[in-house]
XYZ file of C-alpha atoms in Angstrom:
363
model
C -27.737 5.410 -4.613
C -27.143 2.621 -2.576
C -26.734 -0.812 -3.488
C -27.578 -3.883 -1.116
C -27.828 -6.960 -2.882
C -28.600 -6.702 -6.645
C -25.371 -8.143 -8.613
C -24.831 -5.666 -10.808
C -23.009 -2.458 -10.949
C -25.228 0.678 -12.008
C -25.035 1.289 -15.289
C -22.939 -1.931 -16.030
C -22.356 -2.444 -19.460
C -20.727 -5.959 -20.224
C -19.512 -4.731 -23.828
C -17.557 -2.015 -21.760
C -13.923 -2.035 -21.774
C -12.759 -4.553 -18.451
C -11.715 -2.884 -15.315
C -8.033 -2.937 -14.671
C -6.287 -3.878 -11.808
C -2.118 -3.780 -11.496
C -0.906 -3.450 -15.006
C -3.240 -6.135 -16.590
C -7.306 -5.366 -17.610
C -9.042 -7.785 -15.033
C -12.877 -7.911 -15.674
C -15.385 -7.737 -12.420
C -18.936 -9.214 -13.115
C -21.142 -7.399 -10.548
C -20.767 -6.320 -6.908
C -20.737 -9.756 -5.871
C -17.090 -10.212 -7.485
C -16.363 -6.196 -6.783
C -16.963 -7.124 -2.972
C -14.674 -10.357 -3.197
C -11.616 -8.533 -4.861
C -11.711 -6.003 -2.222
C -8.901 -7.618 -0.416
C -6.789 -8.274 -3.772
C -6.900 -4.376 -4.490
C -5.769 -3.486 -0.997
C -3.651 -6.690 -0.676
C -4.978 -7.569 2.659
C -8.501 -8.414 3.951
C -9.462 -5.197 5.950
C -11.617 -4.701 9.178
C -13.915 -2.314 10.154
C -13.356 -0.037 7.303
C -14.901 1.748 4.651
C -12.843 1.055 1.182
C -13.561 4.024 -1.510
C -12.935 2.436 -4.675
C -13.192 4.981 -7.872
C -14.580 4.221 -10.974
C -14.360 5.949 -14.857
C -16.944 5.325 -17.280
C -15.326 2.856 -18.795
C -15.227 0.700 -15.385
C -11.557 1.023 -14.849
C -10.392 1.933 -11.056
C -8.388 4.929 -10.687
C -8.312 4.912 -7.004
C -8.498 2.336 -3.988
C -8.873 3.724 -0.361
C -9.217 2.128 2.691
C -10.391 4.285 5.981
C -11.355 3.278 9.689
C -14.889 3.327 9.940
C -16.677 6.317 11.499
C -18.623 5.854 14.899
C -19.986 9.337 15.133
C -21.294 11.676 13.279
C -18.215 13.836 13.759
C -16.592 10.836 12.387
C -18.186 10.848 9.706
C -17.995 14.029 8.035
C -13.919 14.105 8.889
C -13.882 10.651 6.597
C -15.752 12.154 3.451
C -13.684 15.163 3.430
C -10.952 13.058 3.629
C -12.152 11.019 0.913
C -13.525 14.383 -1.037
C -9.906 15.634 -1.260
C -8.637 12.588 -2.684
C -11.315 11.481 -5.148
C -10.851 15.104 -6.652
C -7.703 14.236 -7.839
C -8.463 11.362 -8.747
C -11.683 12.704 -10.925
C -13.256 9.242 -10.939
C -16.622 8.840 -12.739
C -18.365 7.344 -9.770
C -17.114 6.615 -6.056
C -18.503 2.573 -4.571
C -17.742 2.813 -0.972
C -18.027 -0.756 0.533
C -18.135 -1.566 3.987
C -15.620 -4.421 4.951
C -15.424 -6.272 8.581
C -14.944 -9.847 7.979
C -12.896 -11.398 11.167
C -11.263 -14.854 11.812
C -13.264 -17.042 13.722
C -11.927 -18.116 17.302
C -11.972 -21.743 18.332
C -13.548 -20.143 21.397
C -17.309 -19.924 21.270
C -17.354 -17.363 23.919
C -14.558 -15.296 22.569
C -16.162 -15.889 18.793
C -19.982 -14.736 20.169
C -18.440 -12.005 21.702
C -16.395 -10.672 18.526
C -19.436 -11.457 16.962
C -21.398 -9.079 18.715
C -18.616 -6.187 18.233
C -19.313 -6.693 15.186
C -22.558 -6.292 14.370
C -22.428 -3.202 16.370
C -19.996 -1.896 14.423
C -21.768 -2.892 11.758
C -24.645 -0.976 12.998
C -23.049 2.167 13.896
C -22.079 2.797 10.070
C -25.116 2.182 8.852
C -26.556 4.223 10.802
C -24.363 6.886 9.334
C -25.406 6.639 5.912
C -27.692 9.088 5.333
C -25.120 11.349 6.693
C -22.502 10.201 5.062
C -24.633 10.342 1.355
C -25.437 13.983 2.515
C -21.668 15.152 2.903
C -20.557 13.458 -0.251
C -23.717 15.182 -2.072
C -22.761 18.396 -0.683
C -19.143 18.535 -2.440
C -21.336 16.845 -6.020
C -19.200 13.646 -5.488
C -22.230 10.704 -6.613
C -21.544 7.657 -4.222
C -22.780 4.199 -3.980
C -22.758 1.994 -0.821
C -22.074 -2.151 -0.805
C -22.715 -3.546 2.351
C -21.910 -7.061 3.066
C -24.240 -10.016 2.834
C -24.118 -11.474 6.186
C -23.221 -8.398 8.054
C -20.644 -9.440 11.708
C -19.832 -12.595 9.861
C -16.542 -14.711 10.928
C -14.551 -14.423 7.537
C -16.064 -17.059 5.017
C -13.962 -20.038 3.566
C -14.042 -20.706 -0.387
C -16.763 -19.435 -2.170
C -16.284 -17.713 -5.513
C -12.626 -16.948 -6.772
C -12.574 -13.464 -8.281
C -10.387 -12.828 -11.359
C -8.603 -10.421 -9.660
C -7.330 -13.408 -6.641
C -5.969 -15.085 -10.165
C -3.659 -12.058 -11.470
C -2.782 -11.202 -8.012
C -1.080 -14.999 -7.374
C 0.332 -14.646 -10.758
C 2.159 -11.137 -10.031
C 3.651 -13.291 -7.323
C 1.914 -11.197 -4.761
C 0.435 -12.521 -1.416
C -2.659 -12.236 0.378
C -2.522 -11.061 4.230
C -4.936 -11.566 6.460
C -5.156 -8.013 7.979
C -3.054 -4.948 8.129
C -0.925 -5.798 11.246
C 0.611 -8.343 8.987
C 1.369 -5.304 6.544
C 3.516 -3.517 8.895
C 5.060 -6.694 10.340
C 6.927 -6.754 6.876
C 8.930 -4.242 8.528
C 9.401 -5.262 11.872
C 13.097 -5.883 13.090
C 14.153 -8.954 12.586
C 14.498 -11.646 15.266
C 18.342 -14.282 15.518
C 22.177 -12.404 15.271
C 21.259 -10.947 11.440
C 20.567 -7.520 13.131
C 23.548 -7.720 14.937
C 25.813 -8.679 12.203
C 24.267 -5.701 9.836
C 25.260 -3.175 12.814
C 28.903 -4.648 12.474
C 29.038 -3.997 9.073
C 27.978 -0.889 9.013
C 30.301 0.571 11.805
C 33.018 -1.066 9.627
C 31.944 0.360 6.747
C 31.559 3.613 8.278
C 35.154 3.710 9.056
C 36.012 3.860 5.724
C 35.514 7.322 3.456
C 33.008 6.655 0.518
C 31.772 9.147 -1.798
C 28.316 9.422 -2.872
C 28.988 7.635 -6.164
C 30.633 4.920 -4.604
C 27.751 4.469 -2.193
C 24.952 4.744 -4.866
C 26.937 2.323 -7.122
C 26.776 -0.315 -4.266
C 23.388 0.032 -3.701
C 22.773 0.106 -7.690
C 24.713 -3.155 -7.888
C 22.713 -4.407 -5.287
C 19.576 -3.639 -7.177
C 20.490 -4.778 -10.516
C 21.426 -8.257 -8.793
C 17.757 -8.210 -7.283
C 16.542 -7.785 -10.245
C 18.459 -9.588 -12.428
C 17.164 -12.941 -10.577
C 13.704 -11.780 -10.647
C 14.222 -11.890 -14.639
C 15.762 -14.698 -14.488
C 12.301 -16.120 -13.154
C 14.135 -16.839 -9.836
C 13.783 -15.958 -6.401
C 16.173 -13.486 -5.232
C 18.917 -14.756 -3.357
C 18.456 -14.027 0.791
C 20.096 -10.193 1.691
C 23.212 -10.591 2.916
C 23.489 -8.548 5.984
C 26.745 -6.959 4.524
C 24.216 -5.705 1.330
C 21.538 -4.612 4.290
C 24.534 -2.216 6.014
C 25.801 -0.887 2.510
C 21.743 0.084 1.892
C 21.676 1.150 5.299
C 24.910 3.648 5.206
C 23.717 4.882 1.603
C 20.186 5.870 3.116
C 21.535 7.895 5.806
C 23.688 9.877 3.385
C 21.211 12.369 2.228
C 22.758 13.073 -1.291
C 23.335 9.205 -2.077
C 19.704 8.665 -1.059
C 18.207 11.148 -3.081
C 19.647 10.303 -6.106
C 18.784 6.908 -5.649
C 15.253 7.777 -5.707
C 15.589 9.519 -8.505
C 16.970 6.534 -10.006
C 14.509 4.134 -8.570
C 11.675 6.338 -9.720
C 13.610 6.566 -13.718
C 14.071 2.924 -13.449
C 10.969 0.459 -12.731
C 13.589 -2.560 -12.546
C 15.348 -1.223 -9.606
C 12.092 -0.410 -7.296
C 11.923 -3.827 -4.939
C 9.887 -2.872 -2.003
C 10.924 -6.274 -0.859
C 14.307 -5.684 -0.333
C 13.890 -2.902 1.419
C 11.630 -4.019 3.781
C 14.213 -6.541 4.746
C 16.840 -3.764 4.821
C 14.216 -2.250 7.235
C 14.183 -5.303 9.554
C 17.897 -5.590 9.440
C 19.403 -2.207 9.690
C 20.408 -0.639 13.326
C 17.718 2.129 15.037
C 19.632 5.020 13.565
C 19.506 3.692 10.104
C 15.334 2.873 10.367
C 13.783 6.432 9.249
C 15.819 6.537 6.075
C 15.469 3.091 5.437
C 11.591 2.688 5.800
C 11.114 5.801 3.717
C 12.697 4.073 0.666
C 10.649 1.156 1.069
C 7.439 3.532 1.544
C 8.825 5.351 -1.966
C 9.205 1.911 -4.149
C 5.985 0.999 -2.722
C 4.235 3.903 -2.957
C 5.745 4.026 -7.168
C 4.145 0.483 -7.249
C 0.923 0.879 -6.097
C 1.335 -0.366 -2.629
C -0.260 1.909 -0.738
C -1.412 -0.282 2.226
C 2.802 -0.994 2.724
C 3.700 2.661 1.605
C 1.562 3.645 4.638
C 3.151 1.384 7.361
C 6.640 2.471 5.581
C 6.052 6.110 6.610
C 4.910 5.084 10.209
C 7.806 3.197 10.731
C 10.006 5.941 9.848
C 7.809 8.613 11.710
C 8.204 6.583 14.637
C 11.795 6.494 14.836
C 12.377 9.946 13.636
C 8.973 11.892 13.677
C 10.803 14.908 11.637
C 12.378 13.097 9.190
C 11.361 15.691 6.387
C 10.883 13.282 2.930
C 8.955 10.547 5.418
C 6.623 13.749 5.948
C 6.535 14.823 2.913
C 5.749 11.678 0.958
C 2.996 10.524 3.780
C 1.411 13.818 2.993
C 1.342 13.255 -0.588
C -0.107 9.457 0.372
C -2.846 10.671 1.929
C -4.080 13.759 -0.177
C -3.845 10.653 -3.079
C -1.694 11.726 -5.192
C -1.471 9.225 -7.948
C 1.542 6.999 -8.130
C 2.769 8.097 -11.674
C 2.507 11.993 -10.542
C 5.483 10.727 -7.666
C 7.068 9.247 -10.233
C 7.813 11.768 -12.299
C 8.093 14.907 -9.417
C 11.021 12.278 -7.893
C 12.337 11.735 -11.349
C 13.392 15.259 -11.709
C 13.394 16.972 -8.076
C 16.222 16.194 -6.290
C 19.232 15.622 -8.886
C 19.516 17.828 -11.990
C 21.702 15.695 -13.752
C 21.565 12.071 -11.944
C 24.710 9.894 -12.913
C 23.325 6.944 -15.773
C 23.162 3.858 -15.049
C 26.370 2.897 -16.978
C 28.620 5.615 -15.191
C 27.339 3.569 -12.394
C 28.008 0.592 -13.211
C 24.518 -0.350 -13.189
C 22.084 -1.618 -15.907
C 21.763 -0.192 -19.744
């Protein structure tokens, strides 16, 4: 079925349980709201994309993806086999895909009419592909419902109705971007003598011998400090680029990184995607891969996908073989759910991972 402008989800029942979003039950009134907390599922406002968003019967989302757009036909069929694979393990009730291309107006009316008209053809060009996209997805017995936007090649609008979601996403201190590219820029190398200073530190520290343990219970430290000020209801203090080179050396020691991870994914309090994005910007080219990979993991373990994606590319970049960047993309993109990682890294690469308190960690 597709739906165009009635606002109301098929088979909406307002006595049903509310949809959830994060870790908190969020209700959505309609396909109106479902359209405007696109951008708070995915955390930034895509373009040119088709967002699968999966459904059980009792309304709650199980599964949020966001794909380029097809332009052929070709296209098209690659994109719902794609999006067959990872709705089956989902097992949703119902799949809403929802075309999304709003785009920030330029204070150039010959640059905005020209976007403009980009736009619309893009706009278009999927349509046009419906029917053959609602043919594919019948063929593998996956029942799909389209949402197309309201003013289709639209600049992005201003104001207009705040979703519930937009509310709990502010209040899990979580931020809006305005596209992907600002996504990966969360992992960009960072500009000033702080990348410099890390590299110091870490040739110093490399001169010294450090065993495993010693390097996991500095990063562990580091961690529990992170999150102790998070607690505390405070912002965590800036990373020191001494802490950035300790992260940085443990990464690249392949034992001392995995059982981190297997720690991080035990541990909920210790997985800050945030601080290791900024280990990411900070940490010398050799250091990048292993570095970017943790901060696709605690991403990935929270949810993130949108980051956990521009994690892996970063590290694929630098090192395209890096094995656990391949491995943990792959499992990204087939969908694997987030609490299925969790507990295959809780258990896969250390048998008997040292506690917290041998650490010198948390209880």
């Amino acid at each position: 079925m597709t739906a165009f402008e009635p606002d109301e989800l098929a088979d909406y029942d307002p006595h049903e349980i509310p949809h959830v979003f994060a870790s908190e039950p969020v209700a959505v009134r309609g396909l109106t709201e479902l359209r405007a907390s696109i951008p708070y599922l995915l955390g930034f406002r895509p373009e040119r994309s088709l967002v699968a968003i999966g459904l059980q019967r009792d309304g709650t989302v199980v599964m949020t993806v966001r794909i380029d757009a097809p332009c052929t036909v070709a296209q098209a069929r690659t994109v719902v086999s794609h999006l067959v694979e990872v709705t089956r393990r989902g097992a949703p009730h119902r799949l809403v895909l929802a075309y999304c291309d709003e785009y920030e107006q330029s204070a150039d009316p010959k640059e905005h009419a020209a976007v403009h008209r980009s736009a619309l053809r893009a706009y278009e060009t999927v349509r046009d592909l419906e029917p053959i996209l609602c043919a594919e997805f019948s063929a593998y017995g996956v029942p799909v419902e389209f949402v197309w936007p309201d003013q289709p090649g639209m600049p992005r609008a201003e104001g207009g109705p705040t979703p519930a979601i937009a509310v709990a996403h502010v209040m899990s201190g979580r931020r809006l971007l305005r596209n992907r590219g600002e996504v990966a820029a969360r992992l960009a190398p960072a500009a000033g003598d702080a990348r410099a200073r890390t590299r110091k530190h870490t040739d110093a520290l490399q001169l010294v011998p450090h065993s495993r343990i010693e390097l996991v219970a500095m990063v562990t430290d580091i961690l529990d400090r992170h999150g102790t000020a998070r607690e505390n209801g405070c912002s965590p203090a800036a990373l020191e680029p001494y802490d950035a080179a300790v992260c940085a050396l443990a990464m690249r020691d392949v034992s001392a990184r995995d059982i981190v991870i297997t720690l991080v994914a035990q541990e909920p309090g210790w997985r800050h995607e945030d601080l290791w994005c900024r280990v990411s910007q900070l940490a010398p080219t050799g250091y990048i891969a292993p570095v970017a990979t943790m901060a696709g993991v605690c991403a990935y373990l929270g949810g993130d996908g949108a980051l956990a994606g521009c994690a892996f590319d970063v590290a694929l970049r630098h090192e395209p073989e890096y094995s656990l960047a391949q491995m943990i993309d792959a499992s990204l993109r087939a969908g694997l759910p987030p609490q299925q990682l969790r507990s295959i890294l809780a258990s896969t690469f250390d048998p008997d991972p040292p506690s917290a308190r041998e650490l010198g960690g948390v209880d």
